[in-house]
Tab-separated table of C-alpha atoms in Angstrom:
chain	number	residue	atom	x	y	z
A	1	MET	CA	-4.685	-7.240	-7.653
A	2	LYS	CA	-1.261	-6.233	-6.382
A	3	GLU	CA	0.344	-2.842	-6.176
A	4	VAL	CA	2.527	-2.249	-9.229
A	5	ILE	CA	5.947	-0.644	-9.506
A	6	VAL	CA	6.927	0.383	-13.031
A	7	VAL	CA	10.639	0.586	-13.806
A	8	ILE	CA	11.583	2.201	-17.122
A	9	GLY	CA	15.209	1.492	-17.968
A	10	SER	CA	16.685	-1.814	-16.856
A	11	GLY	CA	20.064	-0.471	-15.744
A	12	SER	CA	21.765	-0.658	-12.383
A	13	ILE	CA	20.175	2.450	-10.849
A	14	GLY	CA	16.609	1.486	-11.706
A	15	GLN	CA	17.209	-1.994	-10.326
A	16	ALA	CA	18.778	-0.649	-7.131
A	17	ILE	CA	15.740	1.511	-6.349
A	18	ALA	CA	13.330	-1.265	-7.317
A	19	ARG	CA	14.969	-3.690	-4.889
A	20	ARG	CA	14.253	-1.321	-2.019
A	21	VAL	CA	10.612	-0.497	-2.777
A	22	SER	CA	9.110	-3.514	-4.548
A	23	ALA	CA	8.880	-6.316	-1.983
A	24	GLY	CA	5.421	-7.875	-2.162
A	25	LYS	CA	4.524	-5.821	-5.238
A	26	HIS	CA	4.447	-6.591	-8.944
A	27	VAL	CA	7.333	-5.069	-10.893
A	28	VAL	CA	6.837	-4.164	-14.537
A	29	LEU	CA	10.333	-3.768	-15.959
A	30	ALA	CA	10.376	-1.951	-19.287
A	31	ASP	CA	13.227	-1.221	-21.668
A	32	LEU	CA	13.710	-0.416	-25.340
A	33	ARG	CA	15.641	-3.673	-25.678
A	34	GLU	CA	13.749	-6.760	-24.579
A	35	ASP	CA	16.952	-8.723	-23.952
A	36	ASN	CA	18.151	-6.093	-21.467
A	37	ALA	CA	14.801	-6.145	-19.679
A	38	LYS	CA	14.785	-9.936	-19.524
A	39	ALA	CA	18.310	-10.057	-18.096
A	40	ALA	CA	17.401	-7.558	-15.374
A	41	ALA	CA	14.112	-9.341	-14.688
A	42	LYS	CA	15.958	-12.640	-14.213
A	43	THR	CA	18.211	-11.009	-11.611
A	44	LEU	CA	15.251	-9.522	-9.723
A	45	SER	CA	13.187	-12.709	-9.995
A	46	GLU	CA	16.018	-14.790	-8.550
A	47	ALA	CA	16.112	-12.312	-5.642
A	48	GLY	CA	12.449	-13.016	-4.868
A	49	PHE	CA	10.621	-10.287	-6.769
A	50	GLU	CA	7.588	-10.819	-8.998
A	51	VAL	CA	8.521	-9.310	-12.354
A	52	SER	CA	6.959	-8.895	-15.775
A	53	VAL	CA	8.852	-7.591	-18.808
A	54	ALA	CA	7.678	-5.014	-21.331
A	55	VAL	CA	9.229	-3.239	-24.304
A	56	VAL	CA	8.838	0.535	-24.458
A	57	ASP	CA	10.083	3.341	-26.682
A	58	ILE	CA	9.772	6.430	-24.505
A	59	THR	CA	9.875	8.692	-27.570
A	60	SER	CA	6.544	7.229	-28.749
A	61	ARG	CA	3.340	8.236	-26.948
A	62	ASP	CA	1.594	5.121	-28.254
A	63	SER	CA	4.355	2.949	-26.822
A	64	VAL	CA	4.317	4.690	-23.438
A	65	HIS	CA	0.519	4.489	-23.333
A	66	ALA	CA	0.704	0.771	-24.102
A	67	LEU	CA	3.051	0.397	-21.136
A	68	VAL	CA	0.529	2.212	-18.932
A	69	GLU	CA	-2.170	-0.239	-20.048
A	70	THR	CA	0.093	-3.216	-19.406
A	71	ALA	CA	0.989	-1.968	-15.935
A	72	THR	CA	-2.587	-1.182	-14.890
A	73	SER	CA	-3.691	-4.646	-16.008
A	74	PHE	CA	-1.726	-6.046	-13.052
A	75	GLY	CA	-3.111	-3.622	-10.457
A	76	ALA	CA	-2.838	-0.061	-9.188
A	77	VAL	CA	0.418	1.663	-10.142
A	78	THR	CA	1.832	3.001	-6.866
A	79	GLY	CA	5.410	3.537	-8.015
A	80	LEU	CA	7.253	4.831	-11.068
A	81	ILE	CA	11.027	4.655	-11.455
A	82	HIS	CA	12.099	6.381	-14.653
A	83	ALA	CA	15.763	5.647	-15.275
A	84	ALA	CA	15.977	5.472	-19.080
A	85	GLY	CA	18.157	7.802	-21.109
A	86	VAL	CA	21.298	8.326	-23.140
A	87	SER	CA	24.527	10.129	-22.274
A	88	PRO	CA	26.469	12.801	-24.201
A	89	SER	CA	28.849	10.188	-25.582
A	90	GLN	CA	26.059	7.982	-26.879
A	91	ALA	CA	24.039	10.224	-29.187
A	92	PRO	CA	23.935	13.556	-31.081
A	93	PRO	CA	22.094	16.564	-29.609
A	94	ASP	CA	18.731	15.993	-31.315
A	95	ILE	CA	18.517	12.386	-30.143
A	96	ILE	CA	19.509	13.314	-26.589
A	97	LEU	CA	16.764	15.951	-26.466
A	98	LYS	CA	14.230	13.528	-27.927
A	99	ILE	CA	14.983	10.724	-25.464
A	100	ASP	CA	16.066	12.473	-22.276
A	101	LEU	CA	13.802	15.542	-22.405
A	102	TYR	CA	10.794	14.717	-24.578
A	103	GLY	CA	10.690	11.051	-23.541
A	104	THR	CA	10.662	11.960	-19.863
A	105	ALA	CA	7.864	14.479	-20.447
A	106	LEU	CA	5.801	11.771	-22.167
A	107	VAL	CA	6.341	9.335	-19.309
A	108	LEU	CA	5.311	11.920	-16.716
A	109	GLU	CA	2.214	12.939	-18.651
A	110	GLU	CA	1.031	9.375	-19.223
A	111	PHE	CA	1.748	7.972	-15.766
A	112	GLY	CA	0.585	11.164	-14.067
A	113	GLY	CA	-2.892	10.319	-15.319
A	114	ILE	CA	-3.076	6.922	-13.624
A	115	ILE	CA	-0.745	7.029	-10.602
A	116	ALA	CA	-2.622	5.741	-7.554
A	117	ARG	CA	-3.359	7.743	-4.422
A	118	GLY	CA	-0.400	7.392	-2.079
A	119	GLY	CA	1.871	6.610	-5.001
A	120	ALA	CA	5.269	8.097	-5.718
A	121	GLY	CA	7.690	8.428	-8.577
A	122	VAL	CA	11.382	9.091	-9.071
A	123	VAL	CA	13.003	10.408	-12.243
A	124	ILE	CA	16.759	10.021	-12.658
A	125	ALA	CA	18.187	13.334	-13.874
A	126	SER	CA	21.875	14.266	-13.554
A	127	GLN	CA	24.427	16.512	-11.911
A	128	SER	CA	24.885	17.963	-15.410
A	129	GLY	CA	21.658	19.887	-15.038
A	130	HIS	CA	23.220	21.756	-12.115
A	131	ARG	CA	26.200	22.916	-14.193
A	132	LEU	CA	24.111	24.648	-16.816
A	133	PRO	CA	24.117	28.431	-16.329
A	134	ALA	CA	20.886	29.958	-15.094
A	135	LEU	CA	18.056	30.120	-17.606
A	136	SER	CA	15.523	32.920	-17.800
A	137	PRO	CA	12.212	32.556	-15.914
A	138	GLU	CA	10.489	32.253	-19.290
A	139	GLN	CA	12.819	29.437	-20.367
A	140	ASN	CA	12.344	27.640	-17.053
A	141	LYS	CA	8.571	27.815	-17.405
A	142	ALA	CA	8.718	26.620	-21.004
A	143	LEU	CA	10.778	23.551	-20.089
A	144	ALA	CA	8.528	22.845	-17.100
A	145	THR	CA	5.072	23.286	-18.565
A	146	THR	CA	5.093	23.082	-22.375
A	147	PRO	CA	2.993	20.061	-23.409
A	148	ALA	CA	5.224	17.178	-24.437
A	149	SER	CA	3.866	17.278	-27.988
A	150	GLU	CA	5.149	20.861	-28.398
A	151	LEU	CA	8.327	20.613	-26.336
A	152	LEU	CA	10.894	19.972	-29.057
A	153	ALA	CA	9.565	22.917	-31.073
A	154	LEU	CA	10.741	25.428	-28.460
A	155	PRO	CA	13.122	27.987	-30.041
A	156	MET	CA	15.722	27.377	-27.316
A	157	LEU	CA	15.993	23.712	-28.364
A	158	GLN	CA	16.536	24.145	-32.102
A	159	SER	CA	19.625	22.745	-33.823
A	160	ASP	CA	21.154	26.168	-34.395
A	161	ARG	CA	20.988	26.838	-30.639
A	162	VAL	CA	21.921	23.393	-29.273
A	163	THR	CA	24.960	22.165	-31.192
A	164	ASP	CA	26.858	20.152	-28.573
A	165	PRO	CA	25.763	16.817	-27.052
A	166	LEU	CA	26.812	17.877	-23.545
A	167	ASN	CA	24.729	21.053	-23.787
A	168	ALA	CA	21.753	18.997	-24.998
A	169	TYR	CA	22.214	16.667	-22.038
A	170	GLN	CA	22.481	19.534	-19.547
A	171	LEU	CA	19.344	21.156	-20.939
A	172	SER	CA	17.500	17.845	-20.831
A	173	LYS	CA	18.416	17.142	-17.232
A	174	ARG	CA	17.664	20.695	-16.089
A	175	GLY	CA	14.380	20.289	-17.927
A	176	ASN	CA	13.661	17.010	-16.135
A	177	ALA	CA	13.969	18.649	-12.719
A	178	LEU	CA	11.839	21.627	-13.768
A	179	ARG	CA	9.155	19.425	-15.288
A	180	VAL	CA	8.994	17.226	-12.219
A	181	MET	CA	8.465	20.339	-10.111
A	182	ALA	CA	5.521	21.296	-12.314
A	183	GLU	CA	4.184	17.742	-12.488
A	184	ALA	CA	4.251	17.508	-8.691
A	185	VAL	CA	1.317	19.929	-8.660
A	186	ARG	CA	-0.724	17.672	-10.947
A	187	TRP	CA	0.348	14.484	-9.216
A	188	GLY	CA	-0.548	16.046	-5.871
A	189	LYS	CA	-4.157	16.365	-6.969
A	190	ARG	CA	-4.173	12.580	-7.244
A	191	GLY	CA	-2.577	12.215	-3.816
A	192	ALA	CA	0.776	11.188	-5.302
A	193	ARG	CA	4.338	12.528	-5.233
A	194	ILE	CA	7.133	12.859	-7.792
A	195	ASN	CA	10.796	13.880	-7.375
A	196	THR	CA	14.078	13.796	-9.253
A	197	ILE	CA	17.473	12.478	-8.238
A	198	SER	CA	20.473	14.086	-9.948
A	199	PRO	CA	23.361	11.648	-9.533
A	200	GLY	CA	26.962	12.380	-10.318
A	201	ILE	CA	29.154	9.698	-11.836
A	202	ILE	CA	27.711	6.390	-10.684
A	203	ILE	CA	29.556	3.250	-11.737
A	204	THR	CA	27.227	1.783	-14.368
A	205	PRO	CA	27.792	0.694	-17.979
A	206	LEU	CA	26.715	4.176	-19.101
A	207	ALA	CA	29.288	5.799	-16.810
A	208	LYS	CA	31.977	3.473	-18.098
A	209	ASP	CA	31.144	4.645	-21.625
A	210	GLU	CA	31.682	8.206	-20.453
A	211	LEU	CA	34.924	7.447	-18.589
A	212	SER	CA	36.381	5.727	-21.649
A	213	GLY	CA	34.919	8.175	-24.158
A	214	PRO	CA	36.179	11.489	-25.545
A	215	ARG	CA	35.431	13.285	-22.267
A	216	GLY	CA	36.951	10.558	-20.098
A	217	ALA	CA	39.965	12.551	-18.910
A	218	GLY	CA	37.705	15.391	-17.797
A	219	TYR	CA	35.439	13.040	-15.881
A	220	ARG	CA	38.384	11.381	-14.140
A	221	ARG	CA	39.675	14.804	-13.119
A	222	MET	CA	36.192	15.655	-11.895
A	223	LEU	CA	36.245	12.668	-9.546
A	224	GLU	CA	39.775	13.335	-8.317
A	225	LEU	CA	39.014	16.947	-7.406
A	226	SER	CA	35.585	16.343	-5.885
A	227	PRO	CA	35.178	16.419	-2.079
A	228	ALA	CA	34.263	12.720	-2.016
A	229	GLY	CA	37.146	11.808	-4.310
A	230	ARG	CA	35.321	8.896	-5.913
A	231	ALA	CA	32.387	7.807	-8.023
A	232	GLY	CA	29.131	6.682	-6.477
A	233	THR	CA	27.373	3.321	-6.530
A	234	PRO	CA	23.883	2.367	-7.686
A	235	ASP	CA	23.055	1.255	-4.136
A	236	GLU	CA	23.715	4.771	-2.835
A	237	VAL	CA	21.214	6.147	-5.357
A	238	GLY	CA	18.871	3.336	-4.383
A	239	ASN	CA	18.910	4.490	-0.770
A	240	VAL	CA	17.794	7.997	-1.759
A	241	GLY	CA	15.187	6.566	-4.116
A	242	ALA	CA	13.765	4.462	-1.300
A	243	LEU	CA	13.475	7.538	0.928
A	244	LEU	CA	11.666	9.513	-1.782
A	245	MET	CA	9.252	6.705	-2.634
A	246	GLY	CA	8.595	5.495	0.895
A	247	PRO	CA	6.664	6.748	3.934
A	248	ASP	CA	9.671	8.590	5.362
A	249	GLY	CA	9.577	10.844	2.303
A	250	ALA	CA	5.863	11.632	2.498
A	251	PHE	CA	6.483	15.400	2.766
A	252	ILE	CA	8.883	15.513	-0.206
A	253	THR	CA	7.530	16.259	-3.674
A	254	GLY	CA	8.568	18.434	-6.589
A	255	SER	CA	12.159	18.333	-5.354
A	256	ASP	CA	15.495	17.516	-6.932
A	257	PHE	CA	18.169	15.690	-4.939
A	258	LEU	CA	21.711	16.341	-6.101
A	259	MET	CA	24.027	13.508	-5.065
A	260	ASP	CA	27.372	13.845	-6.793
A	261	GLY	CA	30.033	13.584	-4.106
A	262	GLY	CA	30.402	17.349	-4.155
A	263	VAL	CA	31.387	17.642	-7.833
A	264	THR	CA	28.974	20.517	-8.415
A	265	ALA	CA	30.241	22.289	-5.305
A	266	ALA	CA	33.807	21.968	-6.602
A	267	TYR	CA	32.711	23.083	-10.059
A	268	TRP	CA	31.212	26.333	-8.811
A	269	TYR	CA	33.348	27.068	-5.761
A	270	GLY	CA	36.330	24.699	-5.668
A	271	GLU	CA	39.215	23.453	-7.757
A	272	LEU	CA	36.958	22.541	-10.663
A	273	ALA	CA	35.761	26.154	-10.946
A	274	LEU	CA	36.220	27.760	-14.317
A	275	THR	CA	38.932	30.413	-14.402
């Protein structure tokens, strides 16, 4: 039985991390759309990786649990790369919260019960979570620790409070980082680690949707005024993912790594600052 790396979300970032941590292991590549998963699996297989494809709806506990059973049938799950989600231009607030916040909580709960000793996981959050104003300690704790089944019932997440897709996305991504911090305690009892990466604009199909969508001008300005002056690449996120999942990152858990070319710095303290 081989070690198993589970990749949820067949996009460029998930693939980039998988390439760096999956040599000699069995990759289970899961996506809501089987054709997307198969296309990504073909690319990885032709690069020498052993890959199986699965379909998963991360908003369904039964579906996520079925993925856990599929993955464990191949061996011990030593890696989880959770890179599935939708952006503010792709869905209304309730759907964003259901996929990006609730879906991530489900994945962490289910895989946190079977992750192998010495294993590690990475959840892809977003720079957007760092641009949300500070929440109260009570709100932070609620996002971090409320059981997934009760999460969407929180008063702070109701439709009269969250009316804008960007706000829903920011709350979801802040929630991802908070929940990973809490989950790191539980994962640690199994001898495993879990962290988040919060990328800025990384050139992927999702980012291209954003750059050409209703907020495109704002995103282009964001890049122009950032210290780095450019968007990032999936390979750059892959490098950080490899650190967090590998032996060099053995002392890192419950952490969030912001990598946005300095956009957040410029937003709070530079030319992007609100006036």
